[in-house]
Tab-separated table of C-alpha atoms and ligand atoms in Angstrom:
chain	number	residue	atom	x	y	z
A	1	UNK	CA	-22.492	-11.699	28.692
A	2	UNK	CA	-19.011	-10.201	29.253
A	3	UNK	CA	-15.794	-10.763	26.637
A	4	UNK	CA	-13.298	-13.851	27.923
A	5	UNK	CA	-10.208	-11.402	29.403
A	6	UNK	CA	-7.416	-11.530	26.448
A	7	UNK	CA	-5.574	-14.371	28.095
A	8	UNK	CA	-8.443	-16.826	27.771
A	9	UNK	CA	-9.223	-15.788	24.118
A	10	UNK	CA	-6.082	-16.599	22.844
A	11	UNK	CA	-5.301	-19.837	25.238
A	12	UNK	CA	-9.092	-20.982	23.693
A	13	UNK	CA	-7.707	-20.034	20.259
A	14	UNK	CA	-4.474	-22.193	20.402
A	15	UNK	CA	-6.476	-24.737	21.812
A	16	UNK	CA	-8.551	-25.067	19.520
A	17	UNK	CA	-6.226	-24.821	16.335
A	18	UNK	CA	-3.072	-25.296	17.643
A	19	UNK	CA	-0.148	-22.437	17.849
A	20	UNK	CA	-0.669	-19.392	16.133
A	21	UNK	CA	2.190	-16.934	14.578
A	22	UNK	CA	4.061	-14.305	17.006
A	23	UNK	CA	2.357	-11.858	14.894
A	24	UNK	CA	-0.570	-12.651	15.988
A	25	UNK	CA	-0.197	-12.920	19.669
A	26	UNK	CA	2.038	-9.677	19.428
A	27	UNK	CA	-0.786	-7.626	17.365
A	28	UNK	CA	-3.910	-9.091	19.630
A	29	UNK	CA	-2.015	-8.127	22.946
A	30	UNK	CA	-1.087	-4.555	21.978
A	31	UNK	CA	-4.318	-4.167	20.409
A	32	UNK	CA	-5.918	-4.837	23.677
A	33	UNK	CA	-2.972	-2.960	26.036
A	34	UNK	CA	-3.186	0.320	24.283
A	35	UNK	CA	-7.690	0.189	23.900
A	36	UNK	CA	-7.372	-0.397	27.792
A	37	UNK	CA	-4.496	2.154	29.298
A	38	UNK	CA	-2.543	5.495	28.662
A	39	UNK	CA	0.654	3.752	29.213
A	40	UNK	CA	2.748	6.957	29.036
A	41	UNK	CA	5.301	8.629	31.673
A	42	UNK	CA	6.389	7.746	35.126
A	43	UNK	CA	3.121	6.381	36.652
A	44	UNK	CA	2.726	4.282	33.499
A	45	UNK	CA	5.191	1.730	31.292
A	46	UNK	CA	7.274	3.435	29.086
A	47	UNK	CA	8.488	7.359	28.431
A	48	UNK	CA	8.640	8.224	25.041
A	49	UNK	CA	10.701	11.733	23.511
A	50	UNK	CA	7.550	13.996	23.127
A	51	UNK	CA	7.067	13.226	26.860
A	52	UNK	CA	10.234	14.234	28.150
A	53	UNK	CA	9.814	17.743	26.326
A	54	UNK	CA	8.255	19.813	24.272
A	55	UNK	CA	11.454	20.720	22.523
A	56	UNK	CA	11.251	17.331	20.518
A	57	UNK	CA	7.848	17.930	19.316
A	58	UNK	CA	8.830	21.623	17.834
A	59	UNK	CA	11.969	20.652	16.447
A	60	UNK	CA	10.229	18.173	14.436
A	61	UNK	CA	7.323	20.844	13.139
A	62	UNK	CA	10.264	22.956	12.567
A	63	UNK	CA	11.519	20.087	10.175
A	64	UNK	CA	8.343	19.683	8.625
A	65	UNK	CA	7.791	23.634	8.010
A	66	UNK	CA	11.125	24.359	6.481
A	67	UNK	CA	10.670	21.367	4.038
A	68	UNK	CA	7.380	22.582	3.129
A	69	UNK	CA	8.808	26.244	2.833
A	70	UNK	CA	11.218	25.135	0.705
A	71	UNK	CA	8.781	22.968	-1.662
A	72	UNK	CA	6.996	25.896	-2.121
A	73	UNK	CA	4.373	26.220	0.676
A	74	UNK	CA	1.533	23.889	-1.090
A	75	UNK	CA	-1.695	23.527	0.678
A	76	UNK	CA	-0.774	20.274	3.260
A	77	UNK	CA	-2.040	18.060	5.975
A	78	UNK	CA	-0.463	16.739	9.077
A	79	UNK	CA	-0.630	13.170	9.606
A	80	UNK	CA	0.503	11.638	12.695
A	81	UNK	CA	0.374	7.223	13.438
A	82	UNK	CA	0.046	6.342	16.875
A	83	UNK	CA	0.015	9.855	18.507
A	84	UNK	CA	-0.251	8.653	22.058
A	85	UNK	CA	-1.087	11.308	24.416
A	86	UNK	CA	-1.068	14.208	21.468
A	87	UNK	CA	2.151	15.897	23.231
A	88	UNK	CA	4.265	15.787	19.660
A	89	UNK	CA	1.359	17.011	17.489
A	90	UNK	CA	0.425	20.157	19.830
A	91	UNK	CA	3.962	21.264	20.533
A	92	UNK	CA	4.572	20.720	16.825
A	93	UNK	CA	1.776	22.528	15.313
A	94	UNK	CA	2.666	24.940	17.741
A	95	UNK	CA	6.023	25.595	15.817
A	96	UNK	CA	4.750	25.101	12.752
A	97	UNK	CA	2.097	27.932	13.363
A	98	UNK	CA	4.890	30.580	14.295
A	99	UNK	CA	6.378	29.200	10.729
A	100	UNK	CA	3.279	29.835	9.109
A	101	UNK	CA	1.778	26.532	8.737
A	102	UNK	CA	-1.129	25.439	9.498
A	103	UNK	CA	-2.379	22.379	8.389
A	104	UNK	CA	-5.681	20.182	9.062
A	105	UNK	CA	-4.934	16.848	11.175
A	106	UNK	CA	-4.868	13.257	10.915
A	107	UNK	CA	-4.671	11.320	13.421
A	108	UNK	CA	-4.126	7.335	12.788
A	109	UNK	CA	-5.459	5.688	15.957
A	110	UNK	CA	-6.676	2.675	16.662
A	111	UNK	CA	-7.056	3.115	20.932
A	112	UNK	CA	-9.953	5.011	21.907
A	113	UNK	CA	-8.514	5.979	25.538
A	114	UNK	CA	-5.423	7.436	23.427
A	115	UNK	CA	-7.853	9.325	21.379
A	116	UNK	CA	-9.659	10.745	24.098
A	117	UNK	CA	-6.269	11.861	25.297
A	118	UNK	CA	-5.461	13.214	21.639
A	119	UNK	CA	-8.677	15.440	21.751
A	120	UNK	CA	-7.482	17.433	24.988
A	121	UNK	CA	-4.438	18.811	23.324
A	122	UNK	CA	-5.329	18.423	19.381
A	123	UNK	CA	-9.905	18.614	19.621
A	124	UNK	CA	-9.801	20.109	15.797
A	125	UNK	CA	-8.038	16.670	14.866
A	126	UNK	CA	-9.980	13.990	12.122
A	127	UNK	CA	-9.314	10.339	13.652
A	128	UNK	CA	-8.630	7.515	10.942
A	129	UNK	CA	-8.163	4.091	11.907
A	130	UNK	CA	-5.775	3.424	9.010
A	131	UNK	CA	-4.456	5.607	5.871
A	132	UNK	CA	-7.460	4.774	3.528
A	133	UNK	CA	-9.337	7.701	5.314
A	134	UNK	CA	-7.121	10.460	5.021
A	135	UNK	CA	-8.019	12.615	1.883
A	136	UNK	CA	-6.207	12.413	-1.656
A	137	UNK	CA	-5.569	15.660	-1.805
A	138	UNK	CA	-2.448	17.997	-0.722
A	139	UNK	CA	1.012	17.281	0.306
A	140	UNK	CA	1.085	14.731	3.474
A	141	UNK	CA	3.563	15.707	6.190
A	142	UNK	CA	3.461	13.027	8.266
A	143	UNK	CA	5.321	11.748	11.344
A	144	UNK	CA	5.207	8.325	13.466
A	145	UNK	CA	7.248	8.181	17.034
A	146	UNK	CA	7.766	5.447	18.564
A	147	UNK	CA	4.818	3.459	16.438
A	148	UNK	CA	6.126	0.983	14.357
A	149	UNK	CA	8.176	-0.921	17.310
A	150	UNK	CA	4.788	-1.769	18.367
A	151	UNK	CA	3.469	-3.466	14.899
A	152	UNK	CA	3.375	-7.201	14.876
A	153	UNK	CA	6.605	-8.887	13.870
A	154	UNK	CA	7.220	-12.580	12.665
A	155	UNK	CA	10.083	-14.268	13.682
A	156	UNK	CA	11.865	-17.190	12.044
A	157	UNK	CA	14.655	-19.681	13.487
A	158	UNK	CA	17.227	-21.649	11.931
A	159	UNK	CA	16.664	-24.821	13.132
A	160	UNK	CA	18.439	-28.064	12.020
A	161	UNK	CA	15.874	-28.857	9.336
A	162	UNK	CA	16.142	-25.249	8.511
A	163	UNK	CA	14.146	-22.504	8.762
A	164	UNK	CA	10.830	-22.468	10.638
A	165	UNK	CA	8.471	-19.878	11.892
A	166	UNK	CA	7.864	-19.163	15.798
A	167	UNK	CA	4.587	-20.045	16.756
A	168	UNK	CA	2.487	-19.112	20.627
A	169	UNK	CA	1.770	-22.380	21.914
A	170	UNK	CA	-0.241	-22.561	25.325
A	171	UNK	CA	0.054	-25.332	28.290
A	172	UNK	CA	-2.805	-24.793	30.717
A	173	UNK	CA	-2.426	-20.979	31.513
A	174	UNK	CA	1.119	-20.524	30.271
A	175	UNK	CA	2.310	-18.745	26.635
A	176	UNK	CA	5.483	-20.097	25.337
A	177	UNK	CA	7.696	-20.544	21.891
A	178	UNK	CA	7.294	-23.193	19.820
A	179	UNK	CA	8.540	-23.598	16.818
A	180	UNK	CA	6.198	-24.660	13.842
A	181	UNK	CA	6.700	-27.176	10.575
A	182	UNK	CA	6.455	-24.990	7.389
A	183	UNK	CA	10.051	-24.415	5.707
A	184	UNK	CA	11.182	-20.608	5.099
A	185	UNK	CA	14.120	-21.835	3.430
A	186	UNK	CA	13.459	-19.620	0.645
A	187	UNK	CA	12.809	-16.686	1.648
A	188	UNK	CA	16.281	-16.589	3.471
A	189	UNK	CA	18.832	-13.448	1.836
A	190	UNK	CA	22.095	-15.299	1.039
A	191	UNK	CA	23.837	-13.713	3.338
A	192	UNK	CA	21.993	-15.205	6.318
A	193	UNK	CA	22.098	-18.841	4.693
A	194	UNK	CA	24.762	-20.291	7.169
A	195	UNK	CA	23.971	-18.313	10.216
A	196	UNK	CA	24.116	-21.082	13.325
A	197	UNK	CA	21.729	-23.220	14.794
A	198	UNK	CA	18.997	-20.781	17.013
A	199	UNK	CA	19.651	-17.698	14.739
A	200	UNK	CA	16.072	-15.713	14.972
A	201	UNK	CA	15.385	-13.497	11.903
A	202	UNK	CA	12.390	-10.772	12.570
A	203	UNK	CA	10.281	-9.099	9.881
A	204	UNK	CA	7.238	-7.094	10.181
A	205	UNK	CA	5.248	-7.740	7.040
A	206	UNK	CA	2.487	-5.375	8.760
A	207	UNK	CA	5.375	-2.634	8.596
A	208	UNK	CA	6.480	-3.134	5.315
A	209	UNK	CA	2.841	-2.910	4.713
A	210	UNK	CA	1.868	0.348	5.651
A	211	UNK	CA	5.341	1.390	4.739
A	212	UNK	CA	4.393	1.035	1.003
A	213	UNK	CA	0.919	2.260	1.524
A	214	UNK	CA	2.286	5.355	2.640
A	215	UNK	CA	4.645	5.440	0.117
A	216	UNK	CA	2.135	5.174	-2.804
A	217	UNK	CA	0.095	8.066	-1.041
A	218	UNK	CA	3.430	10.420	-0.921
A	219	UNK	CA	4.533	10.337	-4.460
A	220	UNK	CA	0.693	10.564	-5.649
A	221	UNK	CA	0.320	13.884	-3.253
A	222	UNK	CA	4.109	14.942	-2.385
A	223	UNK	CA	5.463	15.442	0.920
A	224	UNK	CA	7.194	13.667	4.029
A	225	UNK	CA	7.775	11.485	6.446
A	226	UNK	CA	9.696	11.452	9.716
A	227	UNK	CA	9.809	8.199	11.786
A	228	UNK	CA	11.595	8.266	14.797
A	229	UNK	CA	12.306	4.901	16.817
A	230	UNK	CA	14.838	2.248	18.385
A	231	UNK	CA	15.774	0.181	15.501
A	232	UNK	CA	18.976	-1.463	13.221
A	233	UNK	CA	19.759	-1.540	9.686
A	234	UNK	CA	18.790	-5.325	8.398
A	235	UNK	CA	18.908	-7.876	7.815
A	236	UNK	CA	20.563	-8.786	11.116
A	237	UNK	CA	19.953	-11.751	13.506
A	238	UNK	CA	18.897	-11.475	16.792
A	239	UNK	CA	15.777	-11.614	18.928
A	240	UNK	CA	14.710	-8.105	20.034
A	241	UNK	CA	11.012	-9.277	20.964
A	242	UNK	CA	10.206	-7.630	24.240
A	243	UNK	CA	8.102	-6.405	26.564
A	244	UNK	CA	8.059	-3.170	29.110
A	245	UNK	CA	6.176	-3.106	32.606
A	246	UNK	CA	6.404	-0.150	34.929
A	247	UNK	CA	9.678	1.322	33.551
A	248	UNK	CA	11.210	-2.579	33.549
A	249	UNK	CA	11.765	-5.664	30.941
A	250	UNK	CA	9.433	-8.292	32.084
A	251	UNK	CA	8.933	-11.670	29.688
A	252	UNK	CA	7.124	-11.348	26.724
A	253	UNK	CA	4.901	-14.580	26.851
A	254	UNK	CA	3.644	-13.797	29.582
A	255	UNK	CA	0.341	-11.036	30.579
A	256	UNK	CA	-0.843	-10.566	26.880
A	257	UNK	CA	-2.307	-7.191	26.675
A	258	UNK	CA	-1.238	-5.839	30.116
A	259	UNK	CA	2.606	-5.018	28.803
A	260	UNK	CA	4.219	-3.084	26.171
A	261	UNK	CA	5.362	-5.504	23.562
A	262	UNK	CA	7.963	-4.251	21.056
A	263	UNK	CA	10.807	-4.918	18.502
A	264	UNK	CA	13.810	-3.042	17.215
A	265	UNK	CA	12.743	-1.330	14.080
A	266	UNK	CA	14.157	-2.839	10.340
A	267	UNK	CA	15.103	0.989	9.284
A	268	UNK	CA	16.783	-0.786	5.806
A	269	UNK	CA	13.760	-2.925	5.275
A	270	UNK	CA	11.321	0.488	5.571
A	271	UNK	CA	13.638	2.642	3.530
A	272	UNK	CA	13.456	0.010	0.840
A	273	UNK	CA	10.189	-0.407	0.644
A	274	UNK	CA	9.404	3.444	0.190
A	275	UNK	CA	12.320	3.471	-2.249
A	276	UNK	CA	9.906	1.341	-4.297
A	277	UNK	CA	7.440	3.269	-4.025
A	278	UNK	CA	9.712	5.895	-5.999
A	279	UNK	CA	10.073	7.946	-2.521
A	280	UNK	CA	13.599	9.450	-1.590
A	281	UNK	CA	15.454	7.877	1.740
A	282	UNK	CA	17.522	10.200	4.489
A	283	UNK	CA	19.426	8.272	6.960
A	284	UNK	CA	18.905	6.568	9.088
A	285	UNK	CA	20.885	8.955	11.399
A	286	UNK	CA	20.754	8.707	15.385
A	287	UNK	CA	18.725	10.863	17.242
A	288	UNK	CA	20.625	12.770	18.954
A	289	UNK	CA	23.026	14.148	15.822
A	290	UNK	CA	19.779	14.777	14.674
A	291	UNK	CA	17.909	17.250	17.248
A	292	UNK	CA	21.657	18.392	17.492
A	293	UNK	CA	21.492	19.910	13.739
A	294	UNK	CA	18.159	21.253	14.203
A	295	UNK	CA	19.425	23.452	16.922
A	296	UNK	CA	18.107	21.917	20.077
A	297	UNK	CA	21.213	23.526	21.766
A	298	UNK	CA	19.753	27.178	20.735
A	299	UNK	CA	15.968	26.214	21.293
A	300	UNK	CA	16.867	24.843	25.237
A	301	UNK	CA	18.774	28.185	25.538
A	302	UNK	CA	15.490	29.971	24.610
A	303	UNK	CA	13.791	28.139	27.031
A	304	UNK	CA	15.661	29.245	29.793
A	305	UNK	CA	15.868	32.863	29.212
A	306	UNK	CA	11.766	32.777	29.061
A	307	UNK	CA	11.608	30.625	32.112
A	308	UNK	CA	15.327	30.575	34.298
A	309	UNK	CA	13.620	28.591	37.209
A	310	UNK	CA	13.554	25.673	34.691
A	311	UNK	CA	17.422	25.863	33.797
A	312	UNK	CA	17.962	22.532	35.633
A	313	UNK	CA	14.964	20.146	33.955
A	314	UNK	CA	15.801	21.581	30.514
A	315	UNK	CA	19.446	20.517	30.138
A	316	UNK	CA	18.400	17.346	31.702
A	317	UNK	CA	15.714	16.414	29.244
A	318	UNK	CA	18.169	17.451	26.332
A	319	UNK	CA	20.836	15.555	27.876
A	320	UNK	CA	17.823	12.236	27.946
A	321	UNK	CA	17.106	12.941	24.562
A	322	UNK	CA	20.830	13.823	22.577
A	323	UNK	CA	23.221	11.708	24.808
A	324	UNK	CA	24.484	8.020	23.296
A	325	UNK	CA	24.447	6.241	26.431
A	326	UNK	CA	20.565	8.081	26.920
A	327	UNK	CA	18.202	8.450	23.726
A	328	UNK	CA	20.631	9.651	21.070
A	329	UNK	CA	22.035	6.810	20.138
A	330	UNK	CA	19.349	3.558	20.345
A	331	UNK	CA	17.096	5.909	18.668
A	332	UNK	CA	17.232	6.583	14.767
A	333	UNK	CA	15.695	9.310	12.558
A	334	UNK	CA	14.877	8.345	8.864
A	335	UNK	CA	13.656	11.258	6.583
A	336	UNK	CA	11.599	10.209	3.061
A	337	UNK	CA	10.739	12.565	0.606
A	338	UNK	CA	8.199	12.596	-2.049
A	339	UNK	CA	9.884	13.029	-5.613
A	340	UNK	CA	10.683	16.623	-6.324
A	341	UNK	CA	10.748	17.627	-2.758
A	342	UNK	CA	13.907	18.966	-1.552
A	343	UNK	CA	16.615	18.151	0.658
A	344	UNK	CA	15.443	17.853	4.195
A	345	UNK	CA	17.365	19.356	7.379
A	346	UNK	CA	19.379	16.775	10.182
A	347	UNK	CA	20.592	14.039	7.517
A	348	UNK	CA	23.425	16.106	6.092
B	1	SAH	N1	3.838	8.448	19.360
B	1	SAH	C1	3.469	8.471	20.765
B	1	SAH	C2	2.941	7.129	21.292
B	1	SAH	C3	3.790	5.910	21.081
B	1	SAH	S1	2.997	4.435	21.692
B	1	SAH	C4	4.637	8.966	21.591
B	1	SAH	O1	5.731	9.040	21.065
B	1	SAH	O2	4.432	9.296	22.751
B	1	SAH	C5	2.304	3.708	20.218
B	1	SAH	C6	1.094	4.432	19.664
B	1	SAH	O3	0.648	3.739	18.491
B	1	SAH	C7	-0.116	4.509	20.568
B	1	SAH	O4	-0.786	5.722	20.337
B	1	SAH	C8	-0.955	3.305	20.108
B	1	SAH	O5	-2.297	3.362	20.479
B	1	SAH	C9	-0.738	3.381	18.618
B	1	SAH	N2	-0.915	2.128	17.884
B	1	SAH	C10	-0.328	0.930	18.149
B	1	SAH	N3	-0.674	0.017	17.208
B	1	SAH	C11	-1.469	0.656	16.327
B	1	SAH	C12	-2.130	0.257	15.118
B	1	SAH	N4	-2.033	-0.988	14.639
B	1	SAH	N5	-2.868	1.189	14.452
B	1	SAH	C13	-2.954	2.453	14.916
B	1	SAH	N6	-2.346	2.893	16.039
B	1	SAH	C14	-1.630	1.999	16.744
């Protein structure tokens, strides 16, 4: 007997006990896009920074090996959420061999096409499907591109009786808003109270989560974390729920688990929960300030000595990743530190 397709599942599911959260449709269609695809580069959705060169990928070991230079060199282990293809964690460890590290890997996957495509470029990497897996010893240097856009986010609207949450509701084949009975009244910050009628406010309690989880695990072990993605500094309103299709927007609701679906990252809203968590917050900065600092003006010039044919497509993937009206801008950096760990490059 063969599985319903994803569509069917959830349409049966909403059927059968009426609308279901956003975060639910949001985490059961990317759970089901990324087991099925490599979505990566041109012939595929999206293009993420690792893909567009291996200068982003070293400049980040780089990061990571002069922090852990700095705290002293303890023994470490690299831990990497939602690695994709692999591209950052081999041109990283590739830096951070030259710098003397050498750490074991962890790779936090869930797809097992992405792993497959993980074990080409990284094969001595351990695969976890969460954090509880990874071992409770040694410093954790650990970065996430571009992974949690893609965890499930709730949404809430102020509606005239207030506000409510935004549920999936299905008519015969067809995913749409709705918006659901339950008050959320308090759990509004003040500042938010009076926004206008139609005001959506996103969290990602999944986020905040693993955010914590982390956390705990960093000031227990020591280390650092790097996570790179498009995102604000909340609580703002706005609806940033959205999915990608060859290289293009396309609607949300519609195609569950054949299109990207994303939101804009909460960068305050992570930061504070690691600051909990007793952890140390850089930034956010933008990226492109950031790979700036590092010296991604001297590392492209080192690429073209070694290779002068590629002159051209190196200044144009720095230009992709550093300009404002490119990467640089959309895209933030934030830095945490364990306690006791010092001061890390790019935030200054
Ligand atoms: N970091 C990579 C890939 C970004 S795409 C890059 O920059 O190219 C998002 C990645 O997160 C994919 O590898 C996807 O399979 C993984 N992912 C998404 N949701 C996940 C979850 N809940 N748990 C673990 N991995 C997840």
């Amino acid at each position: 007997m063969s599985e319903p397709h994803l569509p069917e599942r959830l349409a049966r599911a909403i059927t059968l006990a009426g609308p279901i959260p956003l975060s639910q449709y949001m985490g059961a269609a990317n759970a089901h896009y990324y087991a099925t695809r490599d979505p990566l580069g041109e012939r595929g959705d999206f293009t993420t920074a690792p893909e567009v060169s291996q200068m982003f990928g070293e400049l980040i070991g780089l990061w990571l090996a002069d922090l852990w230079d700095r705290a002293g060199r303890p023994p470490a282990r690299y831990v990497e959420l939602g690695p994709g293809r692999g591209t950052l964690a081999q041109d990283a460890l590739r830096a951070m061999a030259k710098a003397g590290l050498a750490p074991p890997v962890h790779f936090i996957e869930t797809s097992p096409t992405l792993r497959a495509a993980q074990a080409e470029r990284v094969p001595d990497a351990e695969w976890h499907v969460d954090l509880v897996g990874v071992p409770d010893d040694g410093a954790l240097l650990v970065v996430a591109n571009e992974f949690f856009d893609a965890l499930p986010i709730r949404q809430l609207v102020k509606t005239a009786e207030g506000w409510r949450e935004r549920l999936v509701a299905c008519q015969d084949t067809l995913f749409l808003p709705v918006v659901g009975d339950r008050s959320f009244d308090s759990i509004i910050p003040p500042e938010l109270r009076d926004a206008p009628y139609g005001s959506i406010l996103e969290t990602s309690p999944a986020s905040v989560a693993l955010m914590r989880q982390l956390a705990k695990r960093l000031t227990a072990q020591g280390g650092a974390v790097l996570i790179a993605d498009y995102g604000y500094s909340g609580p703002a309103v706005g609806d940033t729920f959205q999915a990608v299709r060859g290289h293009r927007f396309a609607n949300p609701f519609e195609d569950p688990g054949e299109q990207d679906l994303t939101a804009h990252v909460d960068f305050a809203t992570l930061a504070e929960a690691a600051r909990a968590e007793e952890l140390i917050a850089h930034g956010p900065v933008e990226q492109g300030p950031f790979l700036e600092a590092l010296g991604i003006g001297p590392r492209a010039e080192a690429l073209v000595r070694s290779a002068p044919a590629r002159a051209e497509e190196v200044a144009e993937a720095r230009s992709r990743l550093t300009e404002a009206e490119q990467m640089g801008s959309l895209f933030k950096m934030l830095g945490l530190t364990a306690p006791g760990w010092p001061e890390p490059a790019g935030f200054a």
